[in-house]
Amino acid sequence: MEQGRLVALLKEQVAPAFGCTEPVACALAVARAREALGAPVQKIRLVTSPGVYKNGLGVGIPGTGARGIPIAAALGALIGEARRGLEVLAPTTAEAVRAAGAMVAAGAVTVSYDPARTGVYVDACVYSAGGSARAVIEGSHTNIVYVERDGEALLGTRPEAAQMREGGGTAAGEVGTPALAGLTLADLVHFAAAVPFAEIEFLLTGAQMNREAAHQGLTAGAGLGVGRQLASLVEAGKLPDGLITQAKLLTAAAADARMGGLPIPVMSSAGSGNHGITAIVPVTVVAERTGAGAEKLARALALSHLVTIYVKEFTGRLSPICGCSVAAGAGAAAAICWLLGGDAGAVGTAVKNLIANLAGMLCDGGKNGCALKLATTAAEAILAAELALGGAGVDGYDGIVGDTPEETIRNLGYVSSHGLAQADAAILTVLTRGQVSTF
């Protein structure tokens, strides 16, 4: 196992994000296209994959008081700097928000999705009085694969039309060979326990960042206010002030802050801020409650992020299944089990327990209600770990669960990409208020 390769993967996949990463990816593509254009943007045309469209449809955009991809795209054209990556919207100002709102109101921003695309895909075309430019992101939220100005390629080669596969959609939508190919969960546990602390100490920044997001969510009452309401139930004596409740309310509060559009960053995992919240906050709460030091927390976070990435390599960056539950939730369950003294076998059982429990949770887009799903996942991650430590584990005769955690994750990926191939289309019909037949 290449220790350096896994450290590099963590540094690549665990990064600050300012706002929901799907509209941020749209803003980033627009910003890069505008830089190629070299002139003020008068019109924006965006085509995305269904998953990007779904996740950006109803989510709050930091510092704007508005929701959705159009305002993010307009801000990308006005103040976006592509070099900022997932923090492309960090320089947002009140003046920029007013100008972006005017662009959207004037009909200068159009957004649609291509049902033949899967995974992360954003095709941004921008227009000025005398020219046009285009930038395409594919595979991951910051992976700019093509840039052109006035039809002339500046970077990459012109993307081909999406090739349809049997059952609809394209193949994986991911780029390159899976980074964790050939490794097992036991390998990841060994890495987390053995890697020099100095190599992963940077992960503690994410614990601090996402804990601050939780604090902001509790104090500002942003989004749906799930975290704040759970805290009030504790104060009223209606919920016990125990480990699971604290993990639920702090995880929910961080999601409230992010989905509600507070102008704060969160540390992401596998390209998603909500994944980062789920992979980090419950683990941090358990570490604090059990007196684990900084080094043990960093090692647990390394395991949590790597398991999250591992699952995403089978389900895809964007999927019909809620990745916060099955991927980041599996990461949190693995890390919590390890924090509480579990060996590699127990960690694998915790992952199987979590997937057996939450595999059916659908992703119906990024929105305030995600805080409910993250709260549920935080609690179930702890329960999955505790059950595993007590010897209770789902076996290979139970539903999609396999004999090993790796087989279970492969099965989950198959069900997500094949069994639920039409789920996003159905979800988008509902989200866009399409005609739905009734009985």
GROMACS .gro file of C-alpha atoms in nm:
model
  439
    1MET     CA    1   0.000   0.000   0.000
    2GLU     CA    2   0.138   0.338  -0.101
    3GLN     CA    3   0.115   0.562   0.203
    4GLY     CA    4   0.212   0.869   0.002
    5ARG     CA    5  -0.062   0.801  -0.251
    6LEU     CA    6  -0.330   0.791   0.018
    7VAL     CA    7  -0.203   1.110   0.183
    8ALA     CA    8  -0.211   1.281  -0.157
    9LEU     CA    9  -0.565   1.154  -0.212
   10LEU     CA   10  -0.677   1.300   0.120
   11LYS     CA   11  -0.523   1.636   0.034
   12GLU     CA   12  -0.702   1.632  -0.300
   13GLN     CA   13  -1.042   1.512  -0.181
   14VAL     CA   14  -1.069   1.697   0.152
   15ALA     CA   15  -1.091   2.068   0.071
   16PRO     CA   16  -1.284   2.376   0.186
   17ALA     CA   17  -1.604   2.449  -0.005
   18PHE     CA   18  -1.798   2.775   0.001
   19GLY     CA   19  -2.156   2.678  -0.074
   20CYS     CA   20  -2.314   2.361  -0.215
   21THR     CA   21  -2.066   2.207  -0.457
   22GLU     CA   22  -2.306   2.160  -0.750
   23PRO     CA   23  -2.398   2.529  -0.799
   24VAL     CA   24  -2.035   2.608  -0.709
   25ALA     CA   25  -1.919   2.386  -0.995
   26CYS     CA   26  -2.153   2.579  -1.225
   27ALA     CA   27  -2.011   2.909  -1.102
   28LEU     CA   28  -1.658   2.776  -1.149
   29ALA     CA   29  -1.725   2.670  -1.509
   30VAL     CA   30  -1.878   3.010  -1.586
   31ALA     CA   31  -1.584   3.190  -1.422
   32ARG     CA   32  -1.335   2.993  -1.632
   33ALA     CA   33  -1.533   3.060  -1.949
   34ARG     CA   34  -1.548   3.432  -1.868
   35GLU     CA   35  -1.172   3.438  -1.819
   36ALA     CA   36  -1.133   3.286  -2.165
   37LEU     CA   37  -1.383   3.533  -2.308
   38GLY     CA   38  -1.190   3.832  -2.174
   39ALA     CA   39  -1.494   4.061  -2.185
   40PRO     CA   40  -1.803   4.138  -1.975
   41VAL     CA   41  -2.059   3.858  -1.992
   42GLN     CA   42  -2.402   3.946  -2.127
   43LYS     CA   43  -2.555   3.599  -2.148
   44ILE     CA   44  -2.494   3.258  -1.987
   45ARG     CA   45  -2.612   2.919  -2.108
   46LEU     CA   46  -2.558   2.618  -1.882
   47VAL     CA   47  -2.619   2.251  -1.952
   48THR     CA   48  -2.559   2.008  -1.665
   49SER     CA   49  -2.609   1.644  -1.581
   50PRO     CA   50  -2.937   1.559  -1.405
   51GLY     CA   51  -2.751   1.508  -1.078
   52VAL     CA   52  -2.592   1.852  -1.082
   53TYR     CA   53  -2.924   2.010  -1.179
   54LYS     CA   54  -3.107   1.819  -0.903
   55ASN     CA   55  -2.861   1.914  -0.632
   56GLY     CA   56  -2.847   2.280  -0.732
   57LEU     CA   57  -3.217   2.339  -0.782
   58GLY     CA   58  -3.325   2.438  -0.433
   59VAL     CA   59  -3.011   2.502  -0.231
   60GLY     CA   60  -2.922   2.837  -0.074
   61ILE     CA   61  -2.630   3.028  -0.227
   62PRO     CA   62  -2.406   3.183   0.041
   63GLY     CA   63  -2.444   3.553   0.099
   64THR     CA   64  -2.728   3.600  -0.151
   65GLY     CA   65  -3.053   3.511   0.023
   66ALA     CA   66  -3.138   3.330  -0.302
   67ARG     CA   67  -3.148   2.969  -0.413
   68GLY     CA   68  -3.045   2.776  -0.718
   69ILE     CA   69  -2.795   2.756  -1.002
   70PRO     CA   70  -2.884   3.076  -1.195
   71ILE     CA   71  -2.772   3.319  -0.924
   72ALA     CA   72  -2.454   3.115  -0.867
   73ALA     CA   73  -2.376   3.117  -1.239
   74ALA     CA   74  -2.430   3.493  -1.263
   75LEU     CA   75  -2.197   3.549  -0.968
   76GLY     CA   76  -1.939   3.327  -1.137
   77ALA     CA   77  -1.952   3.559  -1.438
   78LEU     CA   78  -1.925   3.874  -1.228
   79ILE     CA   79  -1.679   3.797  -0.947
   80GLY     CA   80  -1.565   3.439  -0.993
   81GLU     CA   81  -1.198   3.350  -1.011
   82ALA     CA   82  -1.137   2.996  -1.137
   83ARG     CA   83  -0.816   2.965  -0.935
   84ARG     CA   84  -1.027   2.958  -0.617
   85GLY     CA   85  -1.182   2.621  -0.704
   86LEU     CA   86  -1.462   2.527  -0.465
   87GLU     CA   87  -1.428   2.868  -0.297
   88VAL     CA   88  -1.504   3.052  -0.623
   89LEU     CA   89  -1.801   3.232  -0.462
   90ALA     CA   90  -1.612   3.343  -0.150
   91PRO     CA   91  -1.560   3.704  -0.276
   92THR     CA   92  -1.938   3.761  -0.306
   93THR     CA   93  -2.045   4.114  -0.212
   94ALA     CA   94  -2.385   4.283  -0.179
   95GLU     CA   95  -2.315   4.480  -0.498
   96ALA     CA   96  -2.233   4.161  -0.687
   97VAL     CA   97  -2.551   3.996  -0.559
   98ARG     CA   98  -2.760   4.288  -0.688
   99ALA     CA   99  -2.593   4.273  -1.029
  100ALA     CA  100  -2.630   3.895  -1.046
  101GLY     CA  101  -2.995   3.920  -0.949
  102ALA     CA  102  -3.050   4.170  -1.228
  103MET     CA  103  -2.892   3.931  -1.480
  104VAL     CA  104  -3.119   3.648  -1.367
  105ALA     CA  105  -3.428   3.870  -1.368
  106ALA     CA  106  -3.347   3.986  -1.722
  107GLY     CA  107  -3.342   3.627  -1.847
  108ALA     CA  108  -2.971   3.635  -1.923
  109VAL     CA  109  -2.908   3.300  -1.750
  110THR     CA  110  -3.056   2.976  -1.879
  111VAL     CA  111  -2.999   2.639  -1.714
  112SER     CA  112  -3.103   2.298  -1.843
  113TYR     CA  113  -2.992   1.939  -1.803
  114ASP     CA  114  -2.895   1.668  -2.048
  115PRO     CA  115  -3.058   1.338  -1.947
  116ALA     CA  116  -2.781   1.147  -2.128
  117ARG     CA  117  -2.515   1.275  -1.887
  118THR     CA  118  -2.433   1.119  -1.553
  119GLY     CA  119  -2.206   1.207  -1.264
  120VAL     CA  120  -2.064   1.559  -1.246
  121TYR     CA  121  -2.104   1.744  -1.575
  122VAL     CA  122  -2.130   2.119  -1.636
  123ASP     CA  123  -2.111   2.282  -1.982
  124ALA     CA  124  -2.098   2.663  -1.950
  125CYS     CA  125  -2.119   2.895  -2.250
  126VAL     CA  126  -2.086   3.271  -2.202
  127TYR     CA  127  -2.147   3.545  -2.453
  128SER     CA  128  -2.040   3.909  -2.494
  129ALA     CA  129  -2.131   4.159  -2.763
  130GLY     CA  130  -1.851   4.034  -2.985
  131GLY     CA  131  -1.770   3.677  -2.890
  132SER     CA  132  -1.830   3.363  -2.690
  133ALA     CA  133  -1.642   3.116  -2.472
  134ARG     CA  134  -1.708   2.778  -2.321
  135ALA     CA  135  -1.578   2.572  -2.029
  136VAL     CA  136  -1.668   2.213  -1.942
  137ILE     CA  137  -1.631   2.042  -1.604
  138GLU     CA  138  -1.659   1.665  -1.594
  139GLY     CA  139  -1.591   1.383  -1.349
  140SER     CA  140  -1.535   1.595  -1.038
  141HIS     CA  141  -1.649   1.940  -0.931
  142THR     CA  142  -1.324   2.121  -1.019
  143ASN     CA  143  -1.207   1.909  -1.312
  144ILE     CA  144  -1.209   2.154  -1.606
  145VAL     CA  145  -1.159   1.933  -1.911
  146TYR     CA  146  -1.225   2.177  -2.197
  147VAL     CA  147  -1.205   2.551  -2.264
  148GLU     CA  148  -1.266   2.734  -2.592
  149ARG     CA  149  -1.296   3.092  -2.718
  150ASP     CA  150  -1.492   3.170  -3.034
  151GLY     CA  151  -1.488   2.802  -3.128
  152GLU     CA  152  -1.112   2.762  -3.088
  153ALA     CA  153  -0.994   2.510  -2.827
  154LEU     CA  154  -0.768   2.656  -2.557
  155LEU     CA  155  -0.764   2.348  -2.332
  156GLY     CA  156  -0.848   1.985  -2.403
  157THR     CA  157  -1.050   1.852  -2.692
  158ARG     CA  158  -1.412   1.921  -2.771
  159PRO     CA  159  -1.630   1.683  -2.567
  160GLU     CA  160  -1.827   1.429  -2.765
  161ALA     CA  161  -2.200   1.400  -2.729
  162ALA     CA  162  -2.294   1.173  -2.442
  163GLN     CA  163  -2.315   0.811  -2.550
  164MET     CA  164  -2.629   0.642  -2.432
  165ARG     CA  165  -2.598   0.307  -2.258
  166GLU     CA  166  -2.865   0.042  -2.216
  167GLY     CA  167  -3.125   0.160  -1.971
  168GLY     CA  168  -3.048   0.529  -2.023
  169GLY     CA  169  -2.764   0.751  -1.908
  170THR     CA  170  -2.395   0.719  -1.975
  171ALA     CA  171  -2.139   0.507  -1.803
  172ALA     CA  172  -1.983   0.606  -1.474
  173GLY     CA  173  -1.934   0.977  -1.525
  174GLU     CA  174  -1.607   0.953  -1.336
  175VAL     CA  175  -1.259   1.021  -1.466
  176GLY     CA  176  -0.971   0.773  -1.464
  177THR     CA  177  -0.900   0.463  -1.259
  178PRO     CA  178  -1.049   0.453  -0.907
  179ALA     CA  179  -0.788   0.586  -0.667
  180LEU     CA  180  -0.851   0.310  -0.413
  181ALA     CA  181  -0.870   0.020  -0.658
  182GLY     CA  182  -0.730  -0.300  -0.512
  183LEU     CA  183  -0.746  -0.188  -0.150
  184THR     CA  184  -0.967  -0.329   0.125
  185LEU     CA  185  -1.119  -0.160   0.427
  186ALA     CA  186  -0.859  -0.341   0.637
  187ASP     CA  187  -0.590  -0.166   0.431
  188LEU     CA  188  -0.752   0.169   0.506
  189VAL     CA  189  -0.768   0.091   0.877
  190HIS     CA  190  -0.400  -0.003   0.874
  191PHE     CA  191  -0.310   0.320   0.695
  192ALA     CA  192  -0.506   0.536   0.939
  193ALA     CA  193  -0.339   0.372   1.236
  194ALA     CA  194   0.016   0.373   1.096
  195VAL     CA  195   0.058   0.690   0.889
  196PRO     CA  196   0.280   0.954   1.059
  197PHE     CA  197   0.061   1.204   1.242
  198ALA     CA  198   0.235   1.496   1.070
  199GLU     CA  199   0.108   1.369   0.734
  200ILE     CA  200  -0.259   1.387   0.834
  201GLU     CA  201  -0.260   1.661   1.097
  202PHE     CA  202  -0.411   1.897   0.838
  203LEU     CA  203  -0.740   1.704   0.870
  204LEU     CA  204  -0.796   1.866   1.210
  205THR     CA  205  -0.865   2.194   1.027
  206GLY     CA  206  -1.179   2.031   0.890
  207ALA     CA  207  -1.294   1.937   1.239
  208GLN     CA  208  -1.257   2.299   1.349
  209MET     CA  209  -1.419   2.438   1.034
  210ASN     CA  210  -1.724   2.213   1.042
  211ARG     CA  211  -1.768   2.255   1.416
  212GLU     CA  212  -1.776   2.632   1.356
  213ALA     CA  213  -2.039   2.577   1.086
  214ALA     CA  214  -2.246   2.388   1.344
  215HIS     CA  215  -2.207   2.678   1.588
  216GLN     CA  216  -2.323   2.923   1.320
  217GLY     CA  217  -2.619   2.703   1.240
  218LEU     CA  218  -2.723   2.693   1.605
  219THR     CA  219  -2.686   3.065   1.665
  220ALA     CA  220  -2.819   3.197   1.334
  221GLY     CA  221  -3.112   2.961   1.301
  222ALA     CA  222  -3.035   2.911   0.932
  223GLY     CA  223  -3.199   2.673   0.690
  224LEU     CA  224  -3.461   2.445   0.836
  225GLY     CA  225  -3.331   2.501   1.188
  226VAL     CA  226  -3.314   2.129   1.268
  227GLY     CA  227  -3.006   2.158   1.488
  228ARG     CA  228  -3.147   2.451   1.679
  229GLN     CA  229  -3.478   2.275   1.739
  230LEU     CA  230  -3.304   1.957   1.856
  231ALA     CA  231  -3.105   2.167   2.101
  232SER     CA  232  -3.427   2.320   2.233
  233LEU     CA  233  -3.573   1.972   2.283
  234VAL     CA  234  -3.269   1.881   2.491
  235GLU     CA  235  -3.313   2.197   2.699
  236ALA     CA  236  -3.680   2.111   2.751
  237GLY     CA  237  -3.591   1.763   2.872
  238LYS     CA  238  -3.765   1.595   2.577
  239LEU     CA  239  -3.441   1.448   2.443
  240PRO     CA  240  -3.149   1.311   2.646
  241ASP     CA  241  -2.828   1.511   2.632
  242GLY     CA  242  -2.625   1.210   2.529
  243LEU     CA  243  -2.369   1.125   2.266
  244ILE     CA  244  -2.614   1.041   1.991
  245THR     CA  245  -2.825   1.351   2.044
  246GLN     CA  246  -2.519   1.578   2.041
  247ALA     CA  247  -2.397   1.417   1.720
  248LYS     CA  248  -2.741   1.460   1.562
  249LEU     CA  249  -2.792   1.823   1.657
  250LEU     CA  250  -2.441   1.943   1.569
  251THR     CA  251  -2.437   1.760   1.237
  252ALA     CA  252  -2.781   1.899   1.154
  253ALA     CA  253  -2.680   2.249   1.259
  254ALA     CA  254  -2.381   2.247   1.025
  255ALA     CA  255  -2.610   2.133   0.742
  256ASP     CA  256  -2.860   2.406   0.835
  257ALA     CA  257  -2.586   2.664   0.799
  258ARG     CA  258  -2.463   2.530   0.467
  259MET     CA  259  -2.798   2.456   0.302
  260GLY     CA  260  -2.940   2.782   0.434
  261GLY     CA  261  -2.672   2.979   0.252
  262LEU     CA  262  -2.472   3.125   0.539
  263PRO     CA  263  -2.150   3.280   0.402
  264ILE     CA  264  -1.915   3.032   0.568
  265PRO     CA  265  -1.696   2.752   0.433
  266VAL     CA  266  -1.719   2.387   0.532
  267MET     CA  267  -1.462   2.115   0.480
  268SER     CA  268  -1.580   1.884   0.205
  269SER     CA  269  -1.515   1.515   0.145
  270ALA     CA  270  -1.519   1.343  -0.195
  271GLY     CA  271  -1.638   1.665  -0.357
  272SER     CA  272  -1.931   1.737  -0.125
  273GLY     CA  273  -1.967   1.972   0.168
  274ASN     CA  274  -2.251   1.770   0.317
  275HIS     CA  275  -2.039   1.458   0.287
  276GLY     CA  276  -1.768   1.647   0.473
  277ILE     CA  277  -2.009   1.747   0.750
  278THR     CA  278  -2.128   1.387   0.789
  279ALA     CA  279  -1.780   1.236   0.772
  280ILE     CA  280  -1.636   1.483   1.023
  281VAL     CA  281  -1.887   1.614   1.278
  282PRO     CA  282  -2.014   1.287   1.436
  283VAL     CA  283  -1.658   1.155   1.455
  284THR     CA  284  -1.543   1.476   1.623
  285VAL     CA  285  -1.827   1.458   1.876
  286VAL     CA  286  -1.739   1.100   1.968
  287ALA     CA  287  -1.370   1.191   1.999
  288GLU     CA  288  -1.452   1.480   2.231
  289ARG     CA  289  -1.692   1.278   2.444
  290THR     CA  290  -1.445   0.991   2.485
  291GLY     CA  291  -1.141   1.209   2.552
  292ALA     CA  292  -0.951   1.114   2.238
  293GLY     CA  293  -0.661   1.346   2.167
  294ALA     CA  294  -0.584   1.538   1.850
  295GLU     CA  295  -0.374   1.263   1.697
  296LYS     CA  296  -0.636   0.992   1.744
  297LEU     CA  297  -0.902   1.224   1.602
  298ALA     CA  298  -0.688   1.295   1.295
  299ARG     CA  299  -0.641   0.922   1.237
  300ALA     CA  300  -1.015   0.860   1.274
  301LEU     CA  301  -1.089   1.141   1.029
  302ALA     CA  302  -0.844   0.994   0.779
  303LEU     CA  303  -1.031   0.664   0.796
  304SER     CA  304  -1.369   0.838   0.768
  305HIS     CA  305  -1.269   1.031   0.457
  306LEU     CA  306  -1.106   0.731   0.289
  307VAL     CA  307  -1.407   0.506   0.345
  308THR     CA  308  -1.630   0.785   0.211
  309ILE     CA  309  -1.415   0.810  -0.102
  310TYR     CA  310  -1.409   0.430  -0.133
  311VAL     CA  311  -1.789   0.405  -0.138
  312LYS     CA  312  -1.820   0.696  -0.382
  313GLU     CA  313  -1.594   0.515  -0.627
  314PHE     CA  314  -1.868   0.253  -0.660
  315THR     CA  315  -2.179   0.472  -0.639
  316GLY     CA  316  -2.040   0.765  -0.840
  317ARG     CA  317  -1.994   1.129  -0.744
  318LEU     CA  318  -2.366   1.194  -0.784
  319SER     CA  319  -2.621   0.919  -0.749
  320PRO     CA  320  -2.991   0.854  -0.683
  321ILE     CA  321  -2.889   0.727  -0.337
  322CYS     CA  322  -2.804   0.986  -0.071
  323GLY     CA  323  -2.424   0.978  -0.056
  324CYS     CA  324  -2.429   1.155   0.280
  325SER     CA  325  -2.598   0.849   0.426
  326VAL     CA  326  -2.434   0.553   0.255
  327ALA     CA  327  -2.086   0.695   0.179
  328ALA     CA  328  -2.010   0.958   0.443
  329GLY     CA  329  -2.227   0.765   0.688
  330ALA     CA  330  -2.020   0.453   0.626
  331GLY     CA  331  -1.706   0.660   0.674
  332ALA     CA  332  -1.833   0.798   1.005
  333ALA     CA  333  -1.940   0.452   1.125
  334ALA     CA  334  -1.597   0.308   1.041
  335ALA     CA  335  -1.412   0.591   1.216
  336ILE     CA  336  -1.634   0.584   1.526
  337CYS     CA  337  -1.595   0.208   1.555
  338TRP     CA  338  -1.216   0.246   1.535
  339LEU     CA  339  -1.220   0.533   1.786
  340LEU     CA  340  -1.408   0.312   2.030
  341GLY     CA  341  -1.151   0.035   2.005
  342GLY     CA  342  -1.274  -0.172   1.713
  343ASP     CA  343  -1.032  -0.367   1.495
  344ALA     CA  344  -1.051  -0.397   1.116
  345GLY     CA  345  -1.310  -0.674   1.141
  346ALA     CA  346  -1.540  -0.465   1.360
  347VAL     CA  347  -1.492  -0.162   1.135
  348GLY     CA  348  -1.604  -0.369   0.836
  349THR     CA  349  -1.909  -0.488   1.027
  350ALA     CA  350  -1.998  -0.129   1.120
  351VAL     CA  351  -1.987  -0.033   0.752
  352LYS     CA  352  -2.212  -0.327   0.661
  353ASN     CA  353  -2.457  -0.235   0.939
  354LEU     CA  354  -2.476   0.125   0.820
  355ILE     CA  355  -2.536   0.031   0.456
  356ALA     CA  356  -2.796  -0.232   0.553
  357ASN     CA  357  -2.981   0.041   0.742
  358LEU     CA  358  -2.962   0.343   0.513
  359ALA     CA  359  -2.918   0.208   0.158
  360GLY     CA  360  -3.274   0.310   0.070
  361MET     CA  361  -3.232   0.681   0.146
  362LEU     CA  362  -3.286   0.869  -0.180
  363CYS     CA  363  -3.111   1.187  -0.286
  364ASP     CA  364  -3.381   1.431  -0.392
  365GLY     CA  365  -3.150   1.729  -0.432
  366GLY     CA  366  -2.954   1.970  -0.217
  367LYS     CA  367  -3.189   2.169   0.006
  368ASN     CA  368  -3.266   2.269   0.364
  369GLY     CA  369  -3.420   1.928   0.434
  370CYS     CA  370  -3.080   1.763   0.395
  371ALA     CA  371  -3.023   1.853   0.761
  372LEU     CA  372  -3.281   1.589   0.855
  373LYS     CA  373  -3.098   1.320   0.660
  374LEU     CA  374  -2.761   1.418   0.803
  375ALA     CA  375  -2.902   1.412   1.157
  376THR     CA  376  -3.038   1.062   1.099
  377THR     CA  377  -2.709   0.943   0.951
  378ALA     CA  378  -2.504   1.082   1.240
  379ALA     CA  379  -2.711   0.883   1.488
  380GLU     CA  380  -2.714   0.565   1.280
  381ALA     CA  381  -2.337   0.579   1.229
  382ILE     CA  382  -2.286   0.565   1.605
  383LEU     CA  383  -2.540   0.285   1.643
  384ALA     CA  384  -2.381   0.088   1.357
  385ALA     CA  385  -2.044   0.115   1.531
  386GLU     CA  386  -2.176   0.023   1.874
  387LEU     CA  387  -2.366  -0.276   1.737
  388ALA     CA  388  -2.054  -0.398   1.559
  389LEU     CA  389  -1.850  -0.364   1.877
  390GLY     CA  390  -2.111  -0.568   2.060
  391GLY     CA  391  -2.097  -0.846   1.803
  392ALA     CA  392  -2.419  -0.761   1.617
  393GLY     CA  393  -2.359  -0.747   1.243
  394VAL     CA  394  -2.566  -0.801   0.931
  395ASP     CA  395  -2.445  -1.106   0.737
  396GLY     CA  396  -2.432  -1.200   0.372
  397TYR     CA  397  -2.782  -1.347   0.370
  398ASP     CA  398  -2.940  -1.010   0.449
  399GLY     CA  399  -3.056  -0.814   0.144
  400ILE     CA  400  -2.782  -0.647  -0.059
  401VAL     CA  401  -2.527  -0.700   0.217
  402GLY     CA  402  -2.244  -0.928   0.112
  403ASP     CA  403  -2.009  -1.151   0.307
  404THR     CA  404  -1.750  -0.871   0.322
  405PRO     CA  405  -1.776  -0.492   0.346
  406GLU     CA  406  -1.611  -0.464   0.004
  407GLU     CA  407  -1.873  -0.691  -0.154
  408THR     CA  408  -2.146  -0.494   0.021
  409ILE     CA  409  -2.015  -0.168  -0.122
  410ARG     CA  410  -1.993  -0.321  -0.471
  411ASN     CA  411  -2.352  -0.441  -0.439
  412LEU     CA  412  -2.461  -0.096  -0.329
  413GLY     CA  413  -2.293   0.060  -0.632
  414TYR     CA  414  -2.462  -0.187  -0.866
  415VAL     CA  415  -2.808  -0.120  -0.722
  416SER     CA  416  -2.747   0.255  -0.740
  417SER     CA  417  -2.622   0.266  -1.100
  418HIS     CA  418  -2.839  -0.009  -1.250
  419GLY     CA  419  -3.141  -0.066  -1.029
  420LEU     CA  420  -3.207   0.305  -0.978
  421ALA     CA  421  -3.103   0.421  -1.325
  422GLN     CA  422  -3.437   0.596  -1.381
  423ALA     CA  423  -3.476   0.736  -1.031
  424ASP     CA  424  -3.319   1.076  -1.103
  425ALA     CA  425  -3.551   1.128  -1.401
  426ALA     CA  426  -3.852   1.057  -1.182
  427ILE     CA  427  -3.721   1.278  -0.903
  428LEU     CA  428  -3.656   1.565  -1.145
  429THR     CA  429  -4.008   1.533  -1.283
  430VAL     CA  430  -4.137   1.592  -0.931
  431LEU     CA  431  -3.886   1.866  -0.847
  432THR     CA  432  -3.965   2.062  -1.162
  433ARG     CA  433  -4.335   2.022  -1.087
  434GLY     CA  434  -4.398   1.798  -1.387
  435GLN     CA  435  -4.720   1.606  -1.441
  436VAL     CA  436  -4.730   1.307  -1.206
  437SER     CA  437  -5.004   1.048  -1.256
  438THR     CA  438  -5.215   0.952  -0.956
  439PHE     CA  439  -5.413   0.639  -0.873
   0.00000   0.00000   0.00000
